[in-house]
Amino acid sequence: MGNKQTIFTAQQLDAYQDCTYFTRKEILRLFDRYRDLAPQLVPLDYTNHPDVKLPYELIGSMPELKDNPFRQRIAEVFSEDGEGNMTLDDFLDMFSVLSEMAPRDLKASYAFKIYDFNNDDFICKSDLEKTLNRLTRNELTEDEVRMVCEKVIDEADLDNDGRLSLEDFQHMIVRAPDFLSTFHIRI
Amino acid sequence: MPRDSLITSENDIDIGLEFAGDEDEVSSFQEEHERERHRAKRRDGDREKKKRRKGRRRRASRAGEREDELQARHEKREAGRRKRAKNYQESEGRERDEEEQAQIKTGKTAKTKKNIKNEKTRKVEQEEGEAEERNAKGKKKHGSAKKEEKDEDGGKCAAKEKTQEVKKKKHKRVVETSSEQETSEEDVNEEEDSEEKELRPESLSPEELEKLKEAVDERKKLIQGLRGKPWSMKKKLVTLRESQEFVEKYEGALGKGKGRKLYAYKVMMAKKWMKFQRDFENFKTACIPWEMKIKEIESHFGSSVASYFIFLRWMYGINMILFGLTFGLVMVPEALMGRPYGSIPRKTVPRAEEASAMDFAVLWDFGGYAQYSVLFYGYYNNQRAIGWLKFRMPLSYFLVGVGTVAYSYMVVIRTMARNANESGVGDDNSFNFSWKTFTSWDYLIGNPETADNKFASITTSFKEAILEEQESRKDDNIHLTRFLRVLANFLVLCCLAGSGYLIYFVVRRSQKFALDGLDTHTWWERNEVNMVMSLLGMFCPMLFDVISALENYHPRVALQWQLGRIFALFLGNLYTFIIALMDEINLKREEEKIVKFNITTWEASLYNSTVSENSTGPPITIQPADVPRGPCWETMVGQEFVRLIISDTMTTYITLLIGDFLRAVLVRFLNYCWCWDLEAGFPSYSEFDVSGNVLGLIFNQGMIWMGAFYAPCLPALNVLRLHVSMYLQCWAVMCCNVPQERVFKASGSNNFYMAMLLVILFLSTLPAIYTIVTIPPSFDCGPFSGKKRMFDVIQETLESDFPAWFSKVFSSASNPGLVLPFILLMVLAIYYLQSTSKSYKEANVELKKKLQTQNEENKKKNKRAALKAQMDLEEARKAASQTAEQQKNNNASLQDQEADEEENHSSSQRLYHGKNRRNPPAPVREQGLPATRAPVPRNYHHGNHGAPGYLPGFPRQSEPRMHRVPSLQRH
């Protein structure tokens, strides 16, 4: 366990460990991954909190994300500016939530944000349509999409307001048998 | 100088008692002179800190509104605190004096900086509480609030300066009197702030203390749960910092008098413990192997294939521990401290085998030197205690055997419980589409090809679900499918029976061969049993696959059937093997009796011959290799299992190489010169067979559990095997398999596999325990030789190693009078737990039902409300038309209008009309206007519609109903 690293101070590392589900080694590895995306942009010294942001184009090109139909949403949800440009903090946050250790509730709340395309705190039909079209690469016909959307709302909408609130979503997702195993990215 | 130092130390004591809360908890209970020593060092550090703080402050003031806002809030709170502080001052005059003294000691330079620091820390606390608020509020609202607070900030700042001035005055007074002390006290005062009078424990009422304690605990909890908060990282970091500072600051203030030391100590230990835990956690994750490999596979093949490798790794971990147990407590002690090789007959290769004992073929069969080594049961001596440690070898051997099984049970059950906890309660189909929509994408996928497959499989699954939803599947010919299914099951049963008989036959035949002697037979005849078992395990599943095509099940159901059949096959094979082994054991025991008899005669003849030759000479020594010995069935069993494992491993690897690698190579390179597309067409590349591999792993583990008692080397072998197969399979899967076309749920079956493992564990411990309990050990080999039963070793230990009362207690505890009630109690407990869990389940179902009915009722209500609204609408329309008529009628004649009113049920209308009969046209028009307009807003602007048609009983359902209305109208 090398103490040679000079990227972070010990306090920073401790703080990151408190705030994420990562260990020291993983944080350093994540930093390396982050830096590898743009070595010319990211400094090797983070002790004085440099203000560096990587654009979405770089984040979205990571092998972990590049095949994910929701990559743009993920980047948008986790970035501070909401446009997918990520600081190191956002980056760590993203993979912390998507890590195996993160509890179901945390994952569920972020999953909700990801599927809520128009950021109105509800998953409405248009969000569902977008989700479906991304999931199936537009291979379902319009009728099918509409029917699935109606079914989803019908199943999960407990308060009958025609859209899914966070509570509806959580209620549904905690019962899903493979939400935890699929909503995670190993880094 | 002695005087000075005396004074300082006195002051130190005062401060130490008063402000222990503010200081580091450590120093609060340390000896005074010790602190003095530290101080010099700390002072430097503090100065640095000060500088940093200053810098930070500068930055902060430069920085945006956020900081300002924070400050503002903190200032507000500070004001409140100051008030409180004043109260305290008044009530406790004496204390104030002391405080003044403390203030006096504040250094000149420290003065301003300290305030800065104060501000800083408080600000930080402030933010904490605010953070939660903000969370609820949402960020947008901040803008306006911030500005207000900024203004406040200004005012507060002025107030604060005043207080500072006051303080300075006080300060100066004392500075004159004791200038030397200041420097030495500087750092102490740095840490604690003179303004914060309420901080001192003496000045706190018990309730306050309690509150503070709660607050500190809350913060601590917050720090621990911080990572689980759905906040942005920046916010988390800030919250963390301020919470930590808060805790640091107030923690020490909590203890009182004697308790304080203890408290501070406890806090310190808690901190150390936390640090240790974190380091340990770091260490633990660093120890988990193959993380990157698995990740790579996951990204290529999705979570279901990766789940196999995770399972493999888990298995590897378990086997490592089993290996550690047997290796550390059985094999190594025997090898190091037991008698060396060749000292006694059981540790020597017999004369007849000596010539071939080192041949590779013999060693490969685990005969020769391998048989007479620590690897097998027979090598162990029955000496009660060995070496200078007086290591109880037989006892250790027995306990390790039991411990292996117990540990395995524990781990499997614990994992199952955890899995059950994690994998939700969802087995019902109530959220079918929602789950498909929100959880079907596997976020692990990072490979375009897999992603394509996944997209396709998701699309088909949606289409299937839609089809199923639209119409329940049409059954073309139910009789035919039924017949085919029965036929398929019959065929499978035939297969199973055939394979069972084949194994039994082969084992019996091999016994005959063994009696003849191994050398006279070919390699095939010698390895027949293992080869047949492995080949059966390889080809029968393929056969089942073909047969299951007859059945026409849904793929998921088909997979379950397939798994069940393979399981039955393996189990059947294993048990036939065991039964055959039991036969062999009985044969060996017969043989043993003869050998025993022969040995006595041999010994007698030996004795007679020596006596007759020279009776006075020293007893002649016989080479241990020459001593005749029994067949030692335990070693035989161990050998069988080891051979089985080896051949099984070999078959697995060879199938991997031929079935996957060779096929992939052929498909890849023959494709250039073949008449059809090999890659897309018939042979194509193989898919990774998750279920088959998992089953193979489980059965392999079952064999380990079964044989480990008789061959302590088995866990070691298995560790080796798993290690190799991890690398080999990782490589194979990455280089010659294609991602599955149909990806099934991985996690759902996770506990299914674990349940299988548990069943196998139980089934494999059953024969092992049976042999241990019922069959007497061989007379001349193994650690239990000479005893009637293997478990007698426990009794022996009890009698000789424990005091008499202990064995008495033990024996009385094991008498049936106590054991039976105990068993009864256990059964009762199990029954009770089971019934409670059943009732919970029922309650769960009940609740679910309730929820569902409520849901439906809600929907119905909404529908009804919508209908009513529509009826109202109609009525209104009718009314409108009526009024129009009325208008006409009014124009025509008053009598006609009265008749219309009779029909109209609205009393208000009637009243209205009744009253205004004098001038009917105007009011009628008034009424008619809203009535005709009503439908228009109801359709488009439901929200603003106070609405005559709404029932008083449904005030809250206005919203959902709005959505229903248009849809109903559409129909």
mmCIF file with all atom_site columns, C-alpha atoms in Angstrom, chain B residues 343-398:
data_model
loop_
_atom_site.group_PDB
_atom_site.id
_atom_site.type_symbol
_atom_site.label_atom_id
_atom_site.label_alt_id
_atom_site.label_comp_id
_atom_site.label_asym_id
_atom_site.label_entity_id
_atom_site.label_seq_id
_atom_site.pdbx_PDB_ins_code
_atom_site.Cartn_x
_atom_site.Cartn_y
_atom_site.Cartn_z
_atom_site.occupancy
_atom_site.B_iso_or_equiv
_atom_site.pdbx_formal_charge
_atom_site.auth_seq_id
_atom_site.auth_comp_id
_atom_site.auth_asym_id
_atom_site.auth_atom_id
_atom_site.pdbx_PDB_model_num
ATOM 1  C CA . SER B 1 343 ? 8.878   -45.961 10.939  1.00 0.00 ? 343 SER B CA 1
ATOM 2  C CA . ILE B 1 344 ? 5.751   -48.079 11.215  1.00 0.00 ? 344 ILE B CA 1
ATOM 3  C CA . PRO B 1 345 ? 3.973   -50.389 8.792   1.00 0.00 ? 345 PRO B CA 1
ATOM 4  C CA . ARG B 1 346 ? 1.117   -48.023 7.981   1.00 0.00 ? 346 ARG B CA 1
ATOM 5  C CA . LYS B 1 347 ? 3.604   -45.389 6.952   1.00 0.00 ? 347 LYS B CA 1
ATOM 6  C CA . THR B 1 348 ? 5.581   -47.617 4.629   1.00 0.00 ? 348 THR B CA 1
ATOM 7  C CA . VAL B 1 349 ? 5.001   -48.882 1.152   1.00 0.00 ? 349 VAL B CA 1
ATOM 8  C CA . PRO B 1 350 ? 4.631   -52.663 1.392   1.00 0.00 ? 350 PRO B CA 1
ATOM 9  C CA . ARG B 1 351 ? 7.403   -54.772 -0.020  1.00 0.00 ? 351 ARG B CA 1
ATOM 10 C CA . ALA B 1 352 ? 5.310   -56.092 -2.879  1.00 0.00 ? 352 ALA B CA 1
ATOM 11 C CA . GLU B 1 353 ? 4.548   -52.617 -4.192  1.00 0.00 ? 353 GLU B CA 1
ATOM 12 C CA . GLU B 1 354 ? 7.938   -51.097 -3.569  1.00 0.00 ? 354 GLU B CA 1
ATOM 13 C CA . ALA B 1 355 ? 9.238   -51.668 -7.078  1.00 0.00 ? 355 ALA B CA 1
ATOM 14 C CA . SER B 1 356 ? 6.479   -49.739 -8.785  1.00 0.00 ? 356 SER B CA 1
ATOM 15 C CA . ALA B 1 357 ? 5.753   -47.269 -6.007  1.00 0.00 ? 357 ALA B CA 1
ATOM 16 C CA . MET B 1 358 ? 7.478   -44.408 -7.757  1.00 0.00 ? 358 MET B CA 1
ATOM 17 C CA . ASP B 1 359 ? 6.084   -45.079 -11.219 1.00 0.00 ? 359 ASP B CA 1
ATOM 18 C CA . PHE B 1 360 ? 4.171   -42.189 -12.660 1.00 0.00 ? 360 PHE B CA 1
ATOM 19 C CA . ALA B 1 361 ? 1.221   -44.351 -13.607 1.00 0.00 ? 361 ALA B CA 1
ATOM 20 C CA . VAL B 1 362 ? 0.929   -45.526 -10.029 1.00 0.00 ? 362 VAL B CA 1
ATOM 21 C CA . LEU B 1 363 ? 1.347   -42.069 -8.609  1.00 0.00 ? 363 LEU B CA 1
ATOM 22 C CA . TRP B 1 364 ? -1.212  -40.733 -11.052 1.00 0.00 ? 364 TRP B CA 1
ATOM 23 C CA . ASP B 1 365 ? -3.610  -43.292 -9.599  1.00 0.00 ? 365 ASP B CA 1
ATOM 24 C CA . PHE B 1 366 ? -2.669  -42.085 -6.152  1.00 0.00 ? 366 PHE B CA 1
ATOM 25 C CA . GLY B 1 367 ? -1.105  -45.414 -5.280  1.00 0.00 ? 367 GLY B CA 1
ATOM 26 C CA . GLY B 1 368 ? 2.461   -46.100 -4.213  1.00 0.00 ? 368 GLY B CA 1
ATOM 27 C CA . TYR B 1 369 ? 4.144   -43.322 -2.326  1.00 0.00 ? 369 TYR B CA 1
ATOM 28 C CA . ALA B 1 370 ? 1.124   -41.079 -2.718  1.00 0.00 ? 370 ALA B CA 1
ATOM 29 C CA . GLN B 1 371 ? -1.063  -43.611 -0.948  1.00 0.00 ? 371 GLN B CA 1
ATOM 30 C CA . TYR B 1 372 ? 1.300   -43.855 1.991   1.00 0.00 ? 372 TYR B CA 1
ATOM 31 C CA . SER B 1 373 ? 1.555   -40.183 2.678   1.00 0.00 ? 373 SER B CA 1
ATOM 32 C CA . VAL B 1 374 ? -0.306  -37.494 4.595   1.00 0.00 ? 374 VAL B CA 1
ATOM 33 C CA . LEU B 1 375 ? -2.678  -37.216 1.667   1.00 0.00 ? 375 LEU B CA 1
ATOM 34 C CA . PHE B 1 376 ? -4.716  -40.160 2.861   1.00 0.00 ? 376 PHE B CA 1
ATOM 35 C CA . TYR B 1 377 ? -6.417  -41.352 5.981   1.00 0.00 ? 377 TYR B CA 1
ATOM 36 C CA . GLY B 1 378 ? -4.373  -44.535 6.325   1.00 0.00 ? 378 GLY B CA 1
ATOM 37 C CA . TYR B 1 379 ? -1.096  -42.766 6.916   1.00 0.00 ? 379 TYR B CA 1
ATOM 38 C CA . TYR B 1 380 ? -2.128  -41.199 10.201  1.00 0.00 ? 380 TYR B CA 1
ATOM 39 C CA . ASN B 1 381 ? -1.024  -42.851 13.392  1.00 0.00 ? 381 ASN B CA 1
ATOM 40 C CA . ASN B 1 382 ? -3.298  -43.557 16.305  1.00 0.00 ? 382 ASN B CA 1
ATOM 41 C CA . GLN B 1 383 ? -0.826  -42.127 18.794  1.00 0.00 ? 383 GLN B CA 1
ATOM 42 C CA . ARG B 1 384 ? -2.886  -39.986 21.117  1.00 0.00 ? 384 ARG B CA 1
ATOM 43 C CA . ALA B 1 385 ? -0.542  -37.036 21.388  1.00 0.00 ? 385 ALA B CA 1
ATOM 44 C CA . ILE B 1 386 ? 2.301   -36.252 19.058  1.00 0.00 ? 386 ILE B CA 1
ATOM 45 C CA . GLY B 1 387 ? 5.369   -34.056 19.211  1.00 0.00 ? 387 GLY B CA 1
ATOM 46 C CA . TRP B 1 388 ? 6.542   -31.710 21.932  1.00 0.00 ? 388 TRP B CA 1
ATOM 47 C CA . LEU B 1 389 ? 3.266   -29.822 21.621  1.00 0.00 ? 389 LEU B CA 1
ATOM 48 C CA . LYS B 1 390 ? 1.393   -32.947 22.666  1.00 0.00 ? 390 LYS B CA 1
ATOM 49 C CA . PHE B 1 391 ? -0.857  -32.338 19.724  1.00 0.00 ? 391 PHE B CA 1
ATOM 50 C CA . ARG B 1 392 ? -3.926  -34.556 19.968  1.00 0.00 ? 392 ARG B CA 1
ATOM 51 C CA . MET B 1 393 ? -3.794  -35.883 16.453  1.00 0.00 ? 393 MET B CA 1
ATOM 52 C CA . PRO B 1 394 ? -6.801  -38.234 16.318  1.00 0.00 ? 394 PRO B CA 1
ATOM 53 C CA . LEU B 1 395 ? -8.993  -35.730 18.102  1.00 0.00 ? 395 LEU B CA 1
ATOM 54 C CA . SER B 1 396 ? -7.876  -32.984 15.777  1.00 0.00 ? 396 SER B CA 1
ATOM 55 C CA . TYR B 1 397 ? -8.551  -35.190 12.773  1.00 0.00 ? 397 TYR B CA 1
ATOM 56 C CA . PHE B 1 398 ? -12.048 -35.918 13.944  1.00 0.00 ? 398 PHE B CA 1
#
